[in-house]
Tab-separated table of C-alpha atoms in Angstrom:
chain	number	residue	atom	x	y	z
S	1	MET	CA	-0.020	-0.017	-0.043
S	2	PRO	CA	1.381	3.492	-0.866
S	3	ILE	CA	2.304	5.836	1.995
S	4	GLN	CA	-0.334	8.527	2.175
S	5	GLU	CA	1.133	11.945	2.250
S	6	LEU	CA	0.251	13.997	5.394
S	7	PRO	CA	-1.904	17.117	4.740
S	8	THR	CA	0.228	20.254	4.700
S	9	ILE	CA	-0.270	23.316	6.779
S	10	ASN	CA	-1.719	26.561	5.490
S	11	LEU	CA	-0.005	29.152	7.610
S	12	LEU	CA	0.098	32.865	8.274
S	13	ILE	CA	3.235	34.625	9.589
S	14	VAL	CA	2.564	38.193	10.902
S	15	GLY	CA	5.731	40.202	10.740
S	16	GLY	CA	8.795	40.282	8.540
S	17	GLY	CA	11.479	40.479	11.042
S	18	ILE	CA	14.214	38.026	11.717
S	19	SER	CA	11.931	35.393	13.209
S	20	GLY	CA	9.265	35.814	10.482
S	21	LEU	CA	11.632	35.555	7.667
S	22	LEU	CA	13.669	32.826	9.023
S	23	LEU	CA	10.429	30.780	9.726
S	24	SER	CA	9.279	31.371	6.214
S	25	ILE	CA	12.372	30.059	4.827
S	26	LEU	CA	12.251	26.789	6.921
S	27	LEU	CA	8.583	26.246	6.173
S	28	GLU	CA	9.184	26.735	2.443
S	29	ARG	CA	11.798	23.933	2.647
S	30	LYS	CA	9.060	21.744	4.146
S	31	GLY	CA	6.557	22.645	1.374
S	32	TYR	CA	4.036	24.442	3.476
S	33	ASN	CA	1.640	26.979	2.135
S	34	THR	CA	2.946	30.146	3.785
S	35	THR	CA	1.819	33.707	3.721
S	36	LEU	CA	3.727	36.556	5.364
S	37	VAL	CA	2.242	39.952	6.032
S	38	GLU	CA	4.426	43.042	7.010
S	39	LYS	CA	3.182	46.317	7.810
S	40	SER	CA	6.020	48.222	6.295
S	41	THR	CA	5.336	49.155	2.661
S	42	GLU	CA	8.877	48.135	1.641
S	43	TRP	CA	11.986	46.406	2.980
S	44	LYS	CA	13.627	49.674	4.299
S	45	PRO	CA	17.109	50.049	5.521
S	46	ILE	CA	15.985	50.970	9.001
S	47	GLY	CA	17.121	49.811	12.439
S	48	GLY	CA	20.522	49.550	13.977
S	49	GLY	CA	23.083	46.835	14.461
S	50	ILE	CA	22.347	43.529	16.066
S	51	THR	CA	24.609	41.024	17.695
S	52	LEU	CA	24.417	37.428	16.528
S	53	THR	CA	25.932	35.445	19.659
S	54	LEU	CA	27.436	32.092	19.157
S	55	ASN	CA	24.254	30.178	19.923
S	56	GLY	CA	22.286	31.904	17.207
S	57	VAL	CA	25.364	31.661	14.759
S	58	LYS	CA	25.500	27.782	15.374
S	59	MET	CA	21.785	27.570	14.464
S	60	LEU	CA	22.367	29.627	11.205
S	61	GLN	CA	25.293	27.498	10.356
S	62	ASP	CA	23.399	24.161	10.929
S	63	ILE	CA	20.550	25.262	8.710
S	64	GLY	CA	22.814	26.515	5.847
S	65	LEU	CA	22.076	30.279	6.052
S	66	LEU	CA	25.232	31.555	7.674
S	67	ASP	CA	27.251	31.963	4.528
S	68	SER	CA	24.724	34.330	2.952
S	69	ILE	CA	24.988	36.630	6.155
S	70	LYS	CA	28.761	36.537	6.680
S	71	PRO	CA	29.550	38.942	3.913
S	72	TYR	CA	27.758	41.591	5.747
S	73	ALA	CA	28.956	40.612	9.267
S	74	ASN	CA	31.825	41.769	11.592
S	75	GLU	CA	33.517	39.029	13.820
S	76	ILE	CA	33.654	39.870	17.510
S	77	SER	CA	36.402	38.139	19.453
S	78	HIS	CA	35.991	39.912	22.956
S	79	VAL	CA	33.262	41.453	25.096
S	80	ASP	CA	34.676	43.965	27.514
S	81	ILE	CA	32.912	45.618	30.506
S	82	THR	CA	34.633	48.805	31.580
S	83	ASP	CA	33.921	51.755	33.905
S	84	GLN	CA	32.921	55.080	32.512
S	85	LEU	CA	36.456	56.107	31.646
S	86	GLY	CA	37.235	52.848	30.048
S	87	LYS	CA	39.082	50.978	32.690
S	88	LYS	CA	38.539	47.313	31.976
S	89	LEU	CA	36.428	45.485	34.640
S	90	SER	CA	36.097	42.147	32.969
S	91	THR	CA	36.488	40.579	29.483
S	92	PHE	CA	34.749	37.698	27.898
S	93	ASP	CA	36.978	35.941	25.393
S	94	LEU	CA	34.994	34.536	22.462
S	95	ALA	CA	37.845	33.359	20.282
S	96	GLY	CA	38.128	30.109	22.221
S	97	TYR	CA	34.529	29.189	21.087
S	98	ALA	CA	34.904	30.109	17.475
S	99	GLU	CA	36.626	26.866	16.499
S	100	ALA	CA	35.005	24.511	18.910
S	101	TYR	CA	31.403	25.856	18.692
S	102	ALA	CA	30.703	28.956	16.636
S	103	LYS	CA	31.815	32.563	16.021
S	104	THR	CA	30.009	35.692	17.222
S	105	TYR	CA	29.167	38.447	14.648
S	106	THR	CA	27.587	41.861	14.391
S	107	VAL	CA	25.589	43.056	11.512
S	108	LEU	CA	23.183	45.716	10.447
S	109	ARG	CA	19.626	44.629	10.927
S	110	HIS	CA	18.527	45.633	7.337
S	111	ASP	CA	21.587	43.723	5.964
S	112	MET	CA	20.577	40.500	7.731
S	113	HIS	CA	16.874	41.029	6.417
S	114	HIS	CA	18.354	41.394	2.948
S	115	ALA	CA	20.327	38.185	3.259
S	116	LEU	CA	17.268	36.255	4.555
S	117	ILE	CA	14.827	37.725	2.014
S	118	SER	CA	17.170	36.293	-0.874
S	119	HIS	CA	16.305	32.765	0.316
S	120	LEU	CA	12.506	33.160	-0.209
S	121	SER	CA	10.771	32.213	-3.348
S	122	ASP	CA	7.409	30.471	-2.651
S	123	THR	CA	6.265	32.378	0.358
S	124	ARG	CA	3.402	34.781	-0.509
S	125	ILE	CA	4.566	38.068	0.818
S	126	HIS	CA	2.177	41.126	1.330
S	127	LEU	CA	3.988	44.262	2.241
S	128	GLY	CA	2.070	47.380	3.609
S	129	THR	CA	-0.470	44.860	5.110
S	130	SER	CA	-1.573	44.739	8.769
S	131	CYS	CA	-3.989	42.458	10.511
S	132	THR	CA	-7.280	44.194	11.618
S	133	ALA	CA	-9.033	41.144	13.351
S	134	ILE	CA	-8.129	37.677	14.160
S	135	VAL	CA	-10.825	35.048	15.252
S	136	ASP	CA	-9.945	31.595	16.234
S	137	GLU	CA	-12.811	29.234	15.044
S	138	GLY	CA	-11.416	26.022	16.381
S	139	ASP	CA	-10.167	24.280	13.367
S	140	LYS	CA	-9.256	27.490	11.447
S	141	VAL	CA	-8.260	30.990	12.246
S	142	LYS	CA	-10.139	33.794	10.361
S	143	VAL	CA	-7.921	36.884	9.700
S	144	SER	CA	-8.944	40.300	8.347
S	145	PHE	CA	-6.410	42.582	6.803
S	146	THR	CA	-6.070	46.282	5.864
S	147	ASN	CA	-5.608	45.741	2.068
S	148	LYS	CA	-5.946	42.062	1.565
S	149	PRO	CA	-9.132	39.895	1.430
S	150	GLU	CA	-10.192	37.953	4.506
S	151	CYS	CA	-8.638	34.509	4.698
S	152	SER	CA	-8.550	31.319	6.904
S	153	TYR	CA	-5.543	29.611	8.046
S	154	ASP	CA	-4.645	26.457	9.960
S	155	LEU	CA	-2.135	28.256	12.219
S	156	VAL	CA	-1.282	31.953	12.751
S	157	VAL	CA	2.129	32.834	14.047
S	158	GLY	CA	2.791	36.292	15.575
S	159	CYS	CA	6.424	37.480	14.717
S	160	ASP	CA	5.310	41.155	15.075
S	161	GLY	CA	7.638	42.297	17.782
S	162	ILE	CA	7.393	43.650	21.286
S	163	ASN	CA	4.124	45.728	20.643
S	164	SER	CA	2.571	42.639	18.914
S	165	PHE	CA	-1.033	42.926	17.568
S	166	VAL	CA	-1.367	39.198	17.648
S	167	ARG	CA	-0.463	39.152	21.376
S	168	ARG	CA	-2.840	41.829	22.084
S	169	THR	CA	-5.619	39.760	20.376
S	170	LEU	CA	-4.667	36.748	22.532
S	171	PHE	CA	-3.833	38.300	25.963
S	172	GLY	CA	-4.779	41.854	25.956
S	173	ASP	CA	-2.517	45.057	26.563
S	174	LYS	CA	-1.030	44.710	30.135
S	175	ILE	CA	1.906	42.424	29.269
S	176	ASN	CA	4.884	44.630	28.808
S	177	ASP	CA	6.986	45.350	31.969
S	178	TYR	CA	9.017	48.500	31.924
S	179	CYS	CA	12.414	47.969	33.293
S	180	GLY	CA	13.160	51.415	34.706
S	181	TYR	CA	15.540	52.703	32.020
S	182	ALA	CA	15.413	53.639	28.360
S	183	SER	CA	17.932	53.725	25.579
S	184	TRP	CA	19.024	55.638	22.569
S	185	ARG	CA	20.644	53.979	19.581
S	186	PHE	CA	22.538	55.519	16.655
S	187	ILE	CA	24.950	54.450	14.017
S	188	ALA	CA	28.324	56.297	14.093
S	189	LYS	CA	30.640	56.494	11.091
S	190	GLY	CA	34.398	57.212	10.716
S	191	VAL	CA	35.440	56.615	14.296
S	192	LYS	CA	38.273	54.154	14.709
S	193	VAL	CA	37.490	51.726	17.521
S	194	GLN	CA	38.758	48.090	18.272
S	195	GLN	CA	36.987	46.270	15.467
S	196	ASP	CA	36.840	42.768	17.271
S	197	THR	CA	35.607	43.986	20.608
S	198	LEU	CA	32.207	44.715	21.859
S	199	THR	CA	32.346	47.217	24.902
S	200	GLU	CA	29.757	48.101	27.507
S	201	MET	CA	30.719	51.057	29.780
S	202	TRP	CA	29.238	51.419	33.343
S	203	SER	CA	28.614	54.839	34.895
S	204	VAL	CA	26.158	55.889	37.631
S	205	GLY	CA	22.574	55.125	36.418
S	206	LYS	CA	23.892	55.227	32.800
S	207	ARG	CA	25.550	52.985	30.280
S	208	PHE	CA	27.181	53.292	26.941
S	209	GLY	CA	27.670	50.490	24.497
S	210	ILE	CA	29.979	50.173	21.381
S	211	VAL	CA	29.266	47.590	18.921
S	212	PRO	CA	31.611	47.610	15.767
S	213	LEU	CA	30.073	46.913	12.463
S	214	LYS	CA	31.541	46.051	9.127
S	215	GLY	CA	32.224	49.046	6.766
S	216	ASN	CA	33.780	51.315	9.548
S	217	LYS	CA	30.208	51.724	11.128
S	218	ILE	CA	29.634	51.484	14.945
S	219	HIS	CA	26.230	50.666	16.459
S	220	CYS	CA	25.988	52.716	19.755
S	221	PHE	CA	23.627	52.528	22.667
S	222	ALA	CA	23.273	54.857	25.582
S	223	SER	CA	20.848	54.035	28.281
S	224	VAL	CA	19.682	56.008	31.353
S	225	ASN	CA	17.327	55.504	34.335
S	226	THR	CA	14.251	57.548	33.575
S	227	GLN	CA	10.432	57.613	33.856
S	228	GLN	CA	8.541	55.626	31.320
S	229	ASN	CA	7.416	57.377	28.182
S	230	SER	CA	9.445	60.528	28.596
S	231	GLU	CA	8.456	63.116	26.126
S	232	ALA	CA	11.749	65.145	27.081
S	233	ASN	CA	13.958	62.151	26.276
S	234	LYS	CA	12.060	61.553	22.897
S	235	LYS	CA	12.641	65.110	21.833
S	236	ILE	CA	16.141	65.557	23.266
S	237	SER	CA	18.469	67.988	21.331
S	238	LEU	CA	21.828	66.828	20.188
S	239	HIS	CA	23.591	69.224	22.478
S	240	ASP	CA	21.621	67.901	25.615
S	241	PHE	CA	22.258	64.178	24.602
S	242	ARG	CA	26.084	64.831	24.389
S	243	VAL	CA	26.030	66.587	27.697
S	244	LEU	CA	23.967	63.760	29.370
S	245	PHE	CA	26.621	61.251	28.372
S	246	SER	CA	29.758	63.457	28.702
S	247	CYS	CA	30.853	61.582	31.818
S	248	PHE	CA	32.084	58.799	29.465
S	249	GLY	CA	35.610	58.656	28.115
S	250	GLY	CA	37.478	56.453	25.731
S	251	TYR	CA	36.000	56.459	22.234
S	252	VAL	CA	32.653	57.916	23.463
S	253	PRO	CA	33.440	61.737	23.038
S	254	ASP	CA	34.321	61.037	19.273
S	255	LEU	CA	31.359	58.747	18.807
S	256	LEU	CA	29.024	61.455	20.254
S	257	GLY	CA	30.772	63.939	17.937
S	258	ALA	CA	30.099	61.803	14.951
S	259	ILE	CA	26.266	62.141	15.276
S	260	LYS	CA	24.995	64.654	12.586
S	261	ASN	CA	21.430	65.169	13.714
S	262	ASN	CA	19.295	64.431	16.693
S	263	CYS	CA	16.983	62.633	14.090
S	264	ASP	CA	19.692	60.049	13.948
S	265	LEU	CA	18.814	58.949	17.511
S	266	MET	CA	16.471	56.080	18.004
S	267	TYR	CA	14.831	56.124	21.417
S	268	ASN	CA	12.996	53.261	23.139
S	269	ASP	CA	11.899	52.480	26.626
S	270	LEU	CA	13.129	48.986	27.613
S	271	GLU	CA	10.637	46.390	28.400
S	272	ASP	CA	10.191	42.739	29.169
S	273	VAL	CA	7.205	40.657	27.873
S	274	HIS	CA	6.093	38.180	30.544
S	275	LEU	CA	4.019	35.311	29.318
S	276	LYS	CA	3.438	31.856	30.690
S	277	GLN	CA	1.848	30.551	27.647
S	278	PHE	CA	3.088	31.410	24.067
S	279	TYR	CA	0.137	29.989	22.338
S	280	LYS	CA	-3.731	29.799	22.553
S	281	GLY	CA	-5.596	27.634	20.229
S	282	ARG	CA	-4.219	28.038	16.851
S	283	LEU	CA	-2.381	31.193	17.496
S	284	LEU	CA	1.365	31.243	18.517
S	285	LEU	CA	3.741	33.938	19.384
S	286	ILE	CA	7.544	33.662	18.845
S	287	GLY	CA	10.404	36.145	19.124
S	288	ASP	CA	9.962	39.540	20.889
S	289	ALA	CA	6.201	39.144	20.542
S	290	ALA	CA	6.385	36.203	22.953
S	291	HIS	CA	9.385	37.048	25.171
S	292	GLY	CA	10.658	40.417	24.433
S	293	MET	CA	13.578	41.164	26.721
S	294	THR	CA	16.177	43.804	27.532
S	295	PRO	CA	19.235	43.755	25.243
S	296	ASN	CA	21.726	43.203	28.157
S	297	MET	CA	22.503	39.753	27.100
S	298	THR	CA	22.478	40.588	23.330
S	299	GLN	CA	20.187	37.679	22.954
S	300	GLY	CA	17.195	39.063	21.095
S	301	ALA	CA	18.150	37.873	17.652
S	302	SER	CA	19.609	34.683	18.835
S	303	MET	CA	16.339	33.695	20.611
S	304	ALA	CA	14.356	34.657	17.682
S	305	ILE	CA	16.577	32.379	15.470
S	306	GLU	CA	16.241	29.565	17.972
S	307	ASP	CA	12.328	29.997	18.156
S	308	ALA	CA	12.034	29.813	14.230
S	309	VAL	CA	14.238	26.633	13.970
S	310	VAL	CA	12.549	24.848	16.923
S	311	LEU	CA	9.062	25.668	15.561
S	312	ALA	CA	9.916	24.565	12.155
S	313	ALA	CA	11.165	21.324	13.387
S	314	SER	CA	8.203	20.790	15.576
S	315	LEU	CA	5.472	21.271	12.967
S	316	THR	CA	4.497	18.110	11.204
S	317	ASP	CA	0.964	18.226	9.655
S	318	LYS	CA	-2.388	20.072	10.152
S	319	TRP	CA	-3.679	17.253	12.375
S	320	ASN	CA	-0.904	17.584	14.829
S	321	ILE	CA	-0.707	21.282	15.401
S	322	GLU	CA	-1.792	21.232	19.041
S	323	ASN	CA	0.956	18.663	19.937
S	324	SER	CA	3.487	20.615	17.892
S	325	LEU	CA	2.652	23.900	19.815
S	326	LYS	CA	2.832	21.947	23.020
S	327	ARG	CA	6.360	20.795	22.276
S	328	PHE	CA	7.348	24.244	21.318
S	329	GLN	CA	6.118	25.556	24.490
S	330	SER	CA	7.722	23.043	26.684
S	331	GLU	CA	11.147	23.672	25.138
S	332	ARG	CA	11.188	27.415	24.584
S	333	TRP	CA	9.429	28.822	27.750
S	334	PRO	CA	12.056	27.621	30.184
S	335	ARG	CA	15.068	28.452	27.819
S	336	THR	CA	13.672	32.123	26.992
S	337	ARG	CA	12.625	32.791	30.610
S	338	SER	CA	16.087	31.928	31.958
S	339	ILE	CA	17.679	34.250	29.366
S	340	GLN	CA	15.266	37.071	30.217
S	341	LYS	CA	15.918	36.807	34.005
S	342	LYS	CA	19.724	36.808	33.416
S	343	SER	CA	19.443	39.900	31.089
S	344	ASN	CA	17.311	41.672	33.537
S	345	LEU	CA	19.719	41.215	36.493
S	346	LEU	CA	22.673	42.312	34.323
S	347	GLY	CA	20.721	45.488	33.543
S	348	LYS	CA	19.912	46.221	37.110
S	349	ILE	CA	23.675	45.791	38.054
S	350	GLY	CA	24.678	48.107	35.072
S	351	GLN	CA	22.078	50.670	35.751
S	352	LEU	CA	22.892	51.128	39.531
S	353	LYS	CA	22.322	54.695	40.459
S	354	ASN	CA	23.934	55.049	43.998
S	355	PRO	CA	27.410	56.383	43.471
S	356	HIS	CA	28.717	54.218	46.553
S	357	LEU	CA	27.185	51.002	45.249
S	358	CYS	CA	28.523	51.705	41.844
S	359	ARG	CA	32.038	51.953	43.173
S	360	LEU	CA	31.406	48.786	45.082
S	361	ARG	CA	30.071	47.081	41.974
S	362	ASN	CA	33.018	47.973	40.004
S	363	TYR	CA	35.513	46.896	42.640
S	364	CYS	CA	33.770	43.644	42.959
S	365	TRP	CA	33.216	43.003	39.268
S	366	GLN	CA	36.843	43.594	38.480
S	367	ARG	CA	37.891	40.904	40.911
S	368	ILE	CA	35.579	38.297	39.564
S	369	PRO	CA	37.650	35.785	37.728
S	370	ASP	CA	37.027	36.003	33.855
S	371	ARG	CA	36.754	32.203	33.689
S	372	TRP	CA	33.657	32.317	36.084
S	373	ILE	CA	31.823	34.638	33.756
S	374	GLN	CA	32.907	32.425	30.854
S	375	ASN	CA	31.664	29.286	32.639
S	376	ASP	CA	28.339	30.796	33.362
S	377	LEU	CA	27.702	32.173	29.922
S	378	LYS	CA	28.861	28.804	28.448
S	379	LYS	CA	26.314	26.961	30.563
S	380	LEU	CA	23.623	29.492	29.614
S	381	LEU	CA	24.221	29.868	25.840
S	382	ILE	CA	25.674	26.469	24.890
S	383	ASN	CA	24.997	23.695	27.276
S	384	SER	CA	21.181	24.875	27.806
S	385	GLY	CA	20.532	25.436	24.013
S	386	PRO	CA	18.019	23.679	21.833
S	387	ASP	CA	18.857	19.959	20.940
S	388	LEU	CA	17.249	19.264	17.575
S	389	HIS	CA	18.965	15.993	16.999
């Protein structure tokens, strides 16, 4: 008797970020009927730089996509934490993991998007399209759109970021948890920094990050303790921004001087998304929509990559969607929650606002053996990662 082919899944992906594009690629390979909607009208070169940590890079390597991203990427060999003047408090040596496990890279977000889009061929992509209503009807999910006819799907996956419409449909609005500080991001050009070193500098209630990119560009972030939704911070002048972070030394004065206009500053409150369940019925959340976290562990992109790979491996056919989502939940919730907690703790340490505690923090951090930090991160990023074999 011939083997009966399992019925394929008709699936909607909401959001064309890293998790949405990667999931589309992997489901194309499995022959699924996949539609992707993205609210932006075109694939614009927007956003700053991202860090692809070794756990995410290993996944990209295993699924054969890393080579298309590497031409845009800058390799990072060290992560340094310093005080506000650049005195080193600790260093994390990544070179030792490059051969044995995977490298760490930085890349502009839109360059990574470009690399991923080049792998898509059969996915139906609708730009400039948003969901207006999502109704789970049991065996199908009915979705209405801004400029596309209403349609029904076997599964809807929300990859639409920290302010996810799909998540609000499932669980309401009161999910995001403000972490007490906000961050400006900008891309600087023409400033010579250590190309293989990612640096985070700690001050009193402030931090400054230096993330070298390919092509003589540097992604910078500057965080400060502040009230949520500060209009003053959103409208800050370039002069006031430079004054606010004038306590930092090292490369920072040159990086601040390289900003041409205050419209180059991207400002965001930093928030966590706390959910105990990533799915309900035939709707699922992945990436920041499910577990948005502070960027202190630089794990946002890698968690999105892991989510997409694990979900694609879990899905089999339309009759087993519920079991597939249960498997995804049981594997991804403990993993992402542990990373989220660690990132939140690191942020609280870096954002301490009492000068005496900051001096004590720096004194103690400088005396923690680097190997302790390395072992802790190895356990978190490598030993606890997804096992797809």
